[in-house]
Amino acid sequence: MLNTISLKSVLISSAVALTMAGQAYAFEPARSGECIAPANPGGGWDFTCRSVGKVLVDEGYFKGNVQTVNMTGAGGGVAFAHTISKRDTDENLIVAASTATTTRLAQGQFPGMNADQVKWVGTLGADYGIIAVGKDSKYTSLTQILDALKKDPGAVKFAGGSASGGWDHLKVLMTAQKANVENLPKVRYLAFSGGSEALVQVVGGHIDAFTGDISEVKGFMDSGDLRVLAVLSEERLPAPFDSIPTAMEQGIDSVAPNWRGFYVPGNASADSYDWWVKTIDELYETKEWKDIMTKNGLMPFHKSGADFTQFVKNQTLDIKILSQDIGLIK
């Protein structure tokens, strides 16, 4: 529940408040909040904002609503720039982020911007990568696609919701690299403004294969319009996704977890940041969120505050090195 300690009582009990850091805050959110999803409706960032926003309201953290605002462009760069230039002190704003965000930062794709310009709040699970095809595709296994790429790296056209060189693109290149596909820069990838747009193209038979995350595809799986050839996880996911083989089962050592989480404006107050960290910690433990995770294929993965901030720095460096190895950046 919302902490209702007033500013006056905090000032009166300042000594107690200092000794109980992490338990009591001077910050109380406004009646309503906002979550920016840096892509069109239907993709992973949109899912993160809408599902978390619902839990924040259902659990009483906001008395009003938490509005999802879709702000597409530059693989998250438009939303990142908007946050640091126009909303830098907004205490009631959170922005959906993921491994796709750290990928773009690692590759220097947000010109003049870096990870230190925002505050990293926390993660609420990991969404494992997948490679999928339409129901009528001639490809029935991951190895068939990789064999085609070995013969001709431009033989298969992939669609994803991240920008060219972004996380969805990187998943394909990582997997191809593990299969000893040569000439990786010639692998064809088309970027769309969110996973939903990419999925429509694949399901419609216009593009050969989809690269994205498991949370994006359940509807198309249920309808039978999409066949997931591989999940990029260490082991099979729990039901209802347990029929999907891993890449590792098919002899390809490719694992690609995509964490789902948030950052807030870099100059939001320390009290508001602490409130958001605490709130995300609590939300992660609710039954409502656990049910959402299970239904959408999210696996346990939770880091917050200073621990998450260090994780972001480490992952950004790792992805930079990987991107150099694959030839995406110099």
C-alpha positions as a Markdown table, in Angstrom:
| # | Residue | x | y | z |
|---|---|---|---|---|
| 1 | Met | 0.0 | 0.0 | 0.0 |
| 2 | Leu | 1.0 | 3.6 | -0.4 |
| 3 | Asn | 3.1 | 5.0 | 2.4 |
| 4 | Thr | 1.0 | 7.8 | 3.9 |
| 5 | Ile | 3.6 | 9.4 | 6.1 |
| 6 | Ser | 3.2 | 13.2 | 5.6 |
| 7 | Leu | 6.1 | 15.5 | 5.0 |
| 8 | Lys | 5.5 | 17.1 | 8.3 |
| 9 | Ser | 5.7 | 13.9 | 10.3 |
| 10 | Val | 8.9 | 13.0 | 8.4 |
| 11 | Leu | 10.5 | 16.3 | 9.4 |
| 12 | Ile | 9.4 | 15.8 | 13.0 |
| 13 | Ser | 10.8 | 12.3 | 13.1 |
| 14 | Ser | 13.8 | 13.0 | 10.9 |
| 15 | Ala | 16.2 | 11.0 | 13.1 |
| 16 | Val | 13.9 | 8.0 | 13.0 |
| 17 | Ala | 13.4 | 8.3 | 9.3 |
| 18 | Leu | 17.2 | 8.4 | 8.7 |
| 19 | Thr | 17.7 | 5.2 | 10.7 |
| 20 | Met | 14.9 | 3.5 | 8.9 |
| 21 | Ala | 16.1 | 4.4 | 5.4 |
| 22 | Gly | 14.4 | 2.1 | 2.9 |
| 23 | Gln | 11.3 | 1.8 | 5.0 |
| 24 | Ala | 9.8 | 5.3 | 5.1 |
| 25 | Tyr | 9.9 | 8.1 | 2.4 |
| 26 | Ala | 8.9 | 11.7 | 2.2 |
| 27 | Phe | 7.7 | 11.1 | -1.3 |
| 28 | Glu | 4.1 | 10.3 | -2.2 |
| 29 | Pro | 3.2 | 9.9 | -5.9 |
| 30 | Ala | 0.5 | 12.0 | -7.6 |
| 31 | Arg | -3.0 | 10.6 | -8.1 |
| 32 | Ser | -2.0 | 9.3 | -11.5 |
| 33 | Gly | 1.3 | 8.1 | -13.1 |
| 34 | Glu | 2.6 | 7.7 | -16.6 |
| 35 | Cys | 4.6 | 4.9 | -18.2 |
| 36 | Ile | 6.3 | 5.5 | -21.5 |
| 37 | Ala | 6.5 | 2.4 | -23.8 |
| 38 | Pro | 9.2 | 3.3 | -26.4 |
| 39 | Ala | 7.4 | 1.4 | -29.2 |
| 40 | Asn | 4.0 | 0.9 | -30.8 |
| 41 | Pro | 1.2 | -1.0 | -29.0 |
| 42 | Gly | 1.5 | -4.8 | -28.9 |
| 43 | Gly | 5.2 | -5.3 | -28.3 |
| 44 | Gly | 7.3 | -6.1 | -25.2 |
| 45 | Trp | 7.7 | -2.6 | -23.9 |
| 46 | Asp | 4.0 | -1.9 | -24.3 |
| 47 | Phe | 3.2 | -5.2 | -22.5 |
| 48 | Thr | 5.5 | -4.1 | -19.7 |
| 49 | Cys | 3.9 | -0.7 | -19.2 |
| 50 | Arg | 0.3 | -1.9 | -19.4 |
| 51 | Ser | 0.6 | -4.9 | -17.2 |
| 52 | Val | 2.7 | -3.1 | -14.5 |
| 53 | Gly | 0.4 | -0.1 | -14.7 |
| 54 | Lys | -2.6 | -2.3 | -14.0 |
| 55 | Val | -0.9 | -3.9 | -11.0 |
| 56 | Leu | 0.2 | -0.5 | -9.6 |
| 57 | Val | -3.5 | 0.6 | -9.6 |
| 58 | Asp | -4.9 | -2.7 | -8.5 |
| 59 | Glu | -2.6 | -2.8 | -5.5 |
| 60 | Gly | -3.3 | 0.7 | -4.5 |
| 61 | Tyr | 0.0 | 2.4 | -5.3 |
| 62 | Phe | -1.9 | 5.0 | -7.4 |
| 63 | Lys | -5.4 | 6.1 | -6.6 |
| 64 | Gly | -6.1 | 7.2 | -10.2 |
| 65 | Asn | -4.6 | 5.4 | -13.2 |
| 66 | Val | -1.2 | 4.8 | -14.8 |
| 67 | Gln | -1.4 | 5.9 | -18.4 |
| 68 | Thr | 0.7 | 4.1 | -21.0 |
| 69 | Val | 2.1 | 6.5 | -23.6 |
| 70 | Asn | 3.6 | 4.9 | -26.8 |
| 71 | Met | 6.6 | 6.8 | -28.0 |
| 72 | Thr | 8.2 | 5.0 | -30.9 |
| 73 | Gly | 11.5 | 5.8 | -32.6 |
| 74 | Ala | 15.2 | 5.0 | -32.8 |
| 75 | Gly | 14.9 | 1.7 | -30.9 |
| 76 | Gly | 14.0 | 3.5 | -27.7 |
| 77 | Gly | 16.1 | 6.6 | -28.4 |
| 78 | Val | 13.2 | 9.0 | -28.9 |
| 79 | Ala | 11.8 | 8.1 | -25.5 |
| 80 | Phe | 15.2 | 8.2 | -23.8 |
| 81 | Ala | 15.9 | 11.7 | -25.3 |
| 82 | His | 12.4 | 12.9 | -24.3 |
| 83 | Thr | 12.9 | 11.8 | -20.7 |
| 84 | Ile | 16.3 | 13.5 | -20.2 |
| 85 | Ser | 15.4 | 16.7 | -22.1 |
| 86 | Lys | 11.8 | 17.3 | -21.3 |
| 87 | Arg | 10.9 | 15.2 | -18.2 |
| 88 | Asp | 14.2 | 15.2 | -16.3 |
| 89 | Thr | 12.6 | 15.9 | -12.9 |
| 90 | Asp | 9.2 | 14.2 | -13.4 |
| 91 | Glu | 8.8 | 12.0 | -10.3 |
| 92 | Asn | 5.6 | 10.2 | -11.5 |
| 93 | Leu | 7.1 | 8.9 | -14.7 |
| 94 | Ile | 8.6 | 5.5 | -15.4 |
| 95 | Val | 9.9 | 4.3 | -18.8 |
| 96 | Ala | 9.9 | 0.7 | -19.9 |
| 97 | Ala | 13.4 | -0.7 | -20.7 |
| 98 | Ser | 14.9 | -4.0 | -21.5 |
| 99 | Thr | 18.1 | -5.6 | -22.9 |
| 100 | Ala | 17.2 | -3.8 | -26.1 |
| 101 | Thr | 17.8 | -0.6 | -24.2 |
| 102 | Thr | 21.3 | -1.5 | -23.0 |
| 103 | Thr | 22.1 | -2.9 | -26.5 |
| 104 | Arg | 21.4 | 0.5 | -28.1 |
| 105 | Leu | 23.4 | 2.3 | -25.4 |
| 106 | Ala | 26.3 | -0.2 | -25.8 |
| 107 | Gln | 26.4 | 0.5 | -29.5 |
| 108 | Gly | 26.4 | 4.3 | -29.1 |
| 109 | Gln | 23.0 | 4.4 | -31.0 |
| 110 | Phe | 21.6 | 7.2 | -28.7 |
| 111 | Pro | 23.9 | 10.0 | -29.9 |
| 112 | Gly | 25.1 | 12.2 | -27.0 |
| 113 | Met | 23.3 | 10.1 | -24.4 |
| 114 | Asn | 24.5 | 7.5 | -21.9 |
| 115 | Ala | 23.2 | 5.2 | -19.2 |
| 116 | Asp | 24.2 | 7.6 | -16.4 |
| 117 | Gln | 21.6 | 10.2 | -17.5 |
| 118 | Val | 18.7 | 8.3 | -16.0 |
| 119 | Lys | 18.1 | 6.3 | -12.8 |
| 120 | Trp | 17.7 | 2.6 | -13.1 |
| 121 | Val | 14.8 | 1.3 | -10.9 |
| 122 | Gly | 14.5 | -2.4 | -11.3 |
| 123 | Thr | 13.5 | -5.5 | -13.3 |
| 124 | Leu | 10.3 | -7.6 | -13.1 |
| 125 | Gly | 11.3 | -10.8 | -14.9 |
| 126 | Ala | 13.1 | -12.0 | -18.0 |
| 127 | Asp | 11.6 | -12.6 | -21.4 |
| 128 | Tyr | 13.5 | -15.2 | -23.4 |
| 129 | Gly | 14.2 | -14.7 | -27.1 |
| 130 | Ile | 12.6 | -16.9 | -29.8 |
| 131 | Ile | 12.8 | -17.5 | -33.5 |
| 132 | Ala | 9.5 | -18.3 | -35.1 |
| 133 | Val | 7.9 | -18.7 | -38.5 |
| 134 | Gly | 4.4 | -18.6 | -40.0 |
| 135 | Lys | 2.3 | -21.7 | -40.0 |
| 136 | Asp | 2.9 | -22.4 | -43.8 |
| 137 | Ser | 6.7 | -21.8 | -43.7 |
| 138 | Lys | 8.9 | -24.4 | -45.3 |
| 139 | Tyr | 11.1 | -24.3 | -42.2 |
| 140 | Thr | 10.2 | -26.7 | -39.5 |
| 141 | Ser | 13.3 | -26.4 | -37.2 |
| 142 | Leu | 15.9 | -24.0 | -36.2 |
| 143 | Thr | 18.6 | -26.1 | -37.8 |
| 144 | Gln | 16.9 | -25.9 | -41.2 |
| 145 | Ile | 17.1 | -22.1 | -41.1 |
| 146 | Leu | 20.7 | -22.1 | -40.0 |
| 147 | Asp | 21.6 | -24.6 | -42.7 |
| 148 | Ala | 20.0 | -22.2 | -45.2 |
| 149 | Leu | 22.1 | -19.4 | -43.8 |
| 150 | Lys | 25.3 | -21.4 | -44.1 |
| 151 | Lys | 24.7 | -21.9 | -47.8 |
| 152 | Asp | 23.7 | -18.3 | -48.3 |
| 153 | Pro | 23.6 | -15.8 | -45.3 |
| 154 | Gly | 21.0 | -13.8 | -47.2 |
| 155 | Ala | 18.7 | -16.7 | -47.8 |
| 156 | Val | 16.3 | -16.0 | -44.8 |
| 157 | Lys | 14.7 | -12.7 | -44.1 |
| 158 | Phe | 14.1 | -11.9 | -40.4 |
| 159 | Ala | 11.7 | -9.3 | -38.9 |
| 160 | Gly | 11.9 | -7.9 | -35.4 |
| 161 | Gly | 10.7 | -5.1 | -33.2 |
| 162 | Ser | 14.1 | -3.5 | -32.4 |
| 163 | Ala | 16.1 | -1.3 | -34.7 |
| 164 | Ser | 18.7 | -2.7 | -37.0 |
| 165 | Gly | 21.6 | -3.8 | -34.9 |
| 166 | Gly | 19.3 | -3.9 | -31.8 |
| 167 | Trp | 18.6 | -6.8 | -29.5 |
| 168 | Asp | 16.2 | -8.7 | -31.8 |
| 169 | His | 18.7 | -8.4 | -34.6 |
| 170 | Leu | 21.6 | -9.4 | -32.3 |
| 171 | Lys | 19.7 | -12.6 | -31.2 |
| 172 | Val | 19.7 | -13.8 | -34.8 |
| 173 | Leu | 23.4 | -13.0 | -35.3 |
| 174 | Met | 24.4 | -14.5 | -32.0 |
| 175 | Thr | 22.6 | -17.7 | -32.9 |
| 176 | Ala | 24.0 | -17.8 | -36.4 |
| 177 | Gln | 27.5 | -17.2 | -35.0 |
| 178 | Lys | 27.1 | -20.2 | -32.7 |
| 179 | Ala | 26.1 | -22.3 | -35.7 |
| 180 | Asn | 29.3 | -21.2 | -37.6 |
| 181 | Val | 27.4 | -19.2 | -40.2 |
| 182 | Glu | 29.9 | -17.0 | -42.1 |
| 183 | Asn | 29.5 | -13.4 | -43.4 |
| 184 | Leu | 27.1 | -12.4 | -40.6 |
| 185 | Pro | 26.7 | -8.8 | -41.9 |
| 186 | Lys | 24.8 | -10.3 | -44.9 |
| 187 | Val | 22.1 | -11.8 | -42.8 |
| 188 | Arg | 18.9 | -10.0 | -43.7 |
| 189 | Tyr | 17.0 | -8.2 | -40.9 |
| 190 | Leu | 14.0 | -5.8 | -41.2 |
| 191 | Ala | 13.3 | -3.5 | -38.3 |
| 192 | Phe | 9.7 | -2.6 | -37.3 |
| 193 | Ser | 8.3 | -0.2 | -34.7 |
| 194 | Gly | 7.5 | -3.0 | -32.2 |
| 195 | Gly | 7.1 | -6.8 | -32.2 |
| 196 | Ser | 3.4 | -6.7 | -33.2 |
| 197 | Glu | 4.2 | -5.1 | -36.5 |
| 198 | Ala | 6.9 | -7.6 | -37.3 |
| 199 | Leu | 4.7 | -10.5 | -36.3 |
| 200 | Val | 1.9 | -9.4 | -38.7 |
| 201 | Gln | 4.5 | -9.5 | -41.6 |
| 202 | Val | 5.6 | -13.0 | -40.7 |
| 203 | Val | 2.2 | -14.4 | -40.0 |
| 204 | Gly | 1.1 | -12.9 | -43.3 |
| 205 | Gly | 3.8 | -14.7 | -45.2 |
| 206 | His | 5.6 | -11.6 | -46.3 |
| 207 | Ile | 8.8 | -12.2 | -44.3 |
| 208 | Asp | 10.4 | -15.6 | -43.5 |
| 209 | Ala | 11.0 | -15.5 | -39.8 |
| 210 | Phe | 10.3 | -13.5 | -36.6 |
| 211 | Thr | 12.9 | -12.7 | -33.9 |
| 212 | Gly | 11.5 | -11.5 | -30.7 |
| 213 | Asp | 10.5 | -12.6 | -27.2 |
| 214 | Ile | 8.2 | -15.2 | -25.9 |
| 215 | Ser | 5.8 | -12.7 | -24.3 |
| 216 | Glu | 5.0 | -11.2 | -27.7 |
| 217 | Val | 3.7 | -14.3 | -29.5 |
| 218 | Lys | 1.2 | -16.2 | -27.3 |
| 219 | Gly | -1.8 | -15.0 | -29.2 |
| 220 | Phe | -0.4 | -16.0 | -32.5 |
| 221 | Met | 0.7 | -19.3 | -31.1 |
| 222 | Asp | -2.8 | -20.0 | -29.6 |
| 223 | Ser | -4.4 | -19.2 | -33.0 |
| 224 | Gly | -2.0 | -21.6 | -34.8 |
| 225 | Asp | -0.7 | -18.8 | -37.1 |
| 226 | Leu | 2.8 | -19.0 | -35.7 |
| 227 | Arg | 5.3 | -21.8 | -35.1 |
| 228 | Val | 8.0 | -21.1 | -32.6 |
| 229 | Leu | 11.1 | -23.1 | -33.8 |
| 230 | Ala | 13.3 | -22.4 | -30.8 |
| 231 | Val | 13.4 | -20.5 | -27.5 |
| 232 | Leu | 16.8 | -19.1 | -26.5 |
| 233 | Ser | 16.8 | -20.3 | -22.9 |
| 234 | Glu | 19.0 | -22.8 | -21.0 |
| 235 | Glu | 16.0 | -25.2 | -20.6 |
| 236 | Arg | 12.4 | -25.4 | -21.7 |
| 237 | Leu | 10.0 | -22.8 | -20.3 |
| 238 | Pro | 7.2 | -23.9 | -18.1 |
| 239 | Ala | 3.6 | -24.5 | -19.4 |
| 240 | Pro | 2.0 | -23.3 | -21.6 |
| 241 | Phe | 5.3 | -22.9 | -23.5 |
| 242 | Asp | 6.9 | -26.3 | -22.6 |
| 243 | Ser | 6.4 | -27.8 | -26.0 |
| 244 | Ile | 8.9 | -25.3 | -27.6 |
| 245 | Pro | 12.3 | -26.8 | -28.0 |
| 246 | Thr | 15.4 | -24.8 | -26.9 |
| 247 | Ala | 18.1 | -23.9 | -29.4 |
| 248 | Met | 20.4 | -25.9 | -27.1 |
| 249 | Glu | 18.4 | -29.0 | -27.7 |
| 250 | Gln | 19.0 | -28.5 | -31.4 |
| 251 | Gly | 22.7 | -28.3 | -31.0 |
| 252 | Ile | 23.0 | -24.5 | -30.9 |
| 253 | Asp | 24.4 | -22.9 | -27.7 |
| 254 | Ser | 22.4 | -19.7 | -27.9 |
| 255 | Val | 20.8 | -18.2 | -24.8 |
| 256 | Ala | 19.2 | -14.7 | -24.9 |
| 257 | Pro | 17.3 | -13.5 | -21.9 |
| 258 | Asn | 15.6 | -10.1 | -22.2 |
| 259 | Trp | 15.0 | -8.5 | -18.8 |
| 260 | Arg | 11.9 | -6.3 | -18.4 |
| 261 | Gly | 12.2 | -3.2 | -16.2 |
| 262 | Phe | 12.2 | 0.5 | -15.8 |
| 263 | Tyr | 14.2 | 3.7 | -15.5 |
| 264 | Val | 13.1 | 7.1 | -14.2 |
| 265 | Pro | 14.3 | 10.6 | -15.1 |
| 266 | Gly | 17.9 | 11.3 | -14.0 |
| 267 | Asn | 17.0 | 14.4 | -11.9 |
| 268 | Ala | 14.0 | 13.0 | -10.2 |
| 269 | Ser | 14.4 | 13.4 | -6.4 |
| 270 | Ala | 16.2 | 10.7 | -4.3 |
| 271 | Asp | 13.0 | 10.2 | -2.3 |
| 272 | Ser | 10.9 | 9.5 | -5.4 |
| 273 | Tyr | 13.6 | 7.1 | -6.8 |
| 274 | Asp | 13.7 | 5.2 | -3.5 |
| 275 | Trp | 9.9 | 5.0 | -3.5 |
| 276 | Trp | 9.9 | 3.5 | -7.1 |
| 277 | Val | 12.6 | 1.0 | -6.1 |
| 278 | Lys | 10.7 | -0.1 | -3.1 |
| 279 | Thr | 7.4 | -0.2 | -5.0 |
| 280 | Ile | 8.8 | -2.4 | -7.8 |
| 281 | Asp | 10.4 | -4.7 | -5.2 |
| 282 | Glu | 6.9 | -5.1 | -3.6 |
| 283 | Leu | 5.1 | -5.4 | -6.8 |
| 284 | Tyr | 7.4 | -8.2 | -7.9 |
| 285 | Glu | 6.2 | -10.3 | -4.9 |
| 286 | Thr | 2.5 | -9.8 | -5.4 |
| 287 | Lys | 0.3 | -12.8 | -6.6 |
| 288 | Glu | -1.1 | -10.6 | -9.4 |
| 289 | Trp | 2.3 | -10.1 | -10.9 |
| 290 | Lys | 3.4 | -13.7 | -10.4 |
| 291 | Asp | 0.2 | -14.7 | -12.4 |
| 292 | Ile | 1.1 | -12.3 | -15.2 |
| 293 | Met | 4.6 | -13.7 | -15.4 |
| 294 | Thr | 3.3 | -17.3 | -15.6 |
| 295 | Lys | 0.7 | -16.4 | -18.2 |
| 296 | Asn | 3.1 | -14.5 | -20.5 |
| 297 | Gly | 6.2 | -16.7 | -20.2 |
| 298 | Leu | 8.3 | -14.3 | -18.0 |
| 299 | Met | 10.9 | -16.1 | -16.0 |
| 300 | Pro | 12.1 | -15.0 | -12.5 |
| 301 | Phe | 14.7 | -12.2 | -12.7 |
| 302 | His | 14.7 | -9.3 | -10.2 |
| 303 | Lys | 17.3 | -6.7 | -9.6 |
| 304 | Ser | 16.7 | -3.2 | -8.2 |
| 305 | Gly | 18.4 | 0.0 | -7.1 |
| 306 | Ala | 22.1 | 0.0 | -6.9 |
| 307 | Asp | 22.3 | -3.7 | -7.8 |
| 308 | Phe | 20.4 | -3.1 | -11.0 |
| 309 | Thr | 22.4 | 0.0 | -11.8 |
| 310 | Gln | 25.6 | -1.9 | -11.7 |
| 311 | Phe | 24.1 | -4.7 | -13.7 |
| 312 | Val | 23.1 | -2.2 | -16.5 |
| 313 | Lys | 26.7 | -1.0 | -16.6 |
| 314 | Asn | 28.1 | -4.5 | -16.8 |
| 315 | Gln | 25.7 | -5.6 | -19.4 |
| 316 | Thr | 26.3 | -2.6 | -21.6 |
| 317 | Leu | 30.0 | -3.3 | -21.6 |
| 318 | Asp | 29.4 | -7.0 | -22.4 |
| 319 | Ile | 27.1 | -6.2 | -25.3 |
| 320 | Lys | 29.6 | -3.6 | -26.7 |
| 321 | Ile | 32.3 | -6.3 | -26.8 |
| 322 | Leu | 29.9 | -8.8 | -28.4 |
| 323 | Ser | 28.7 | -6.2 | -31.0 |
| 324 | Gln | 32.4 | -5.6 | -31.9 |
| 325 | Asp | 33.0 | -9.3 | -32.2 |
| 326 | Ile | 30.1 | -9.8 | -34.5 |
| 327 | Gly | 31.0 | -6.8 | -36.6 |
| 328 | Leu | 28.0 | -4.5 | -35.8 |
| 329 | Ile | 30.3 | -1.8 | -34.5 |
| 330 | Lys | 34.0 | -1.0 | -34.7 |
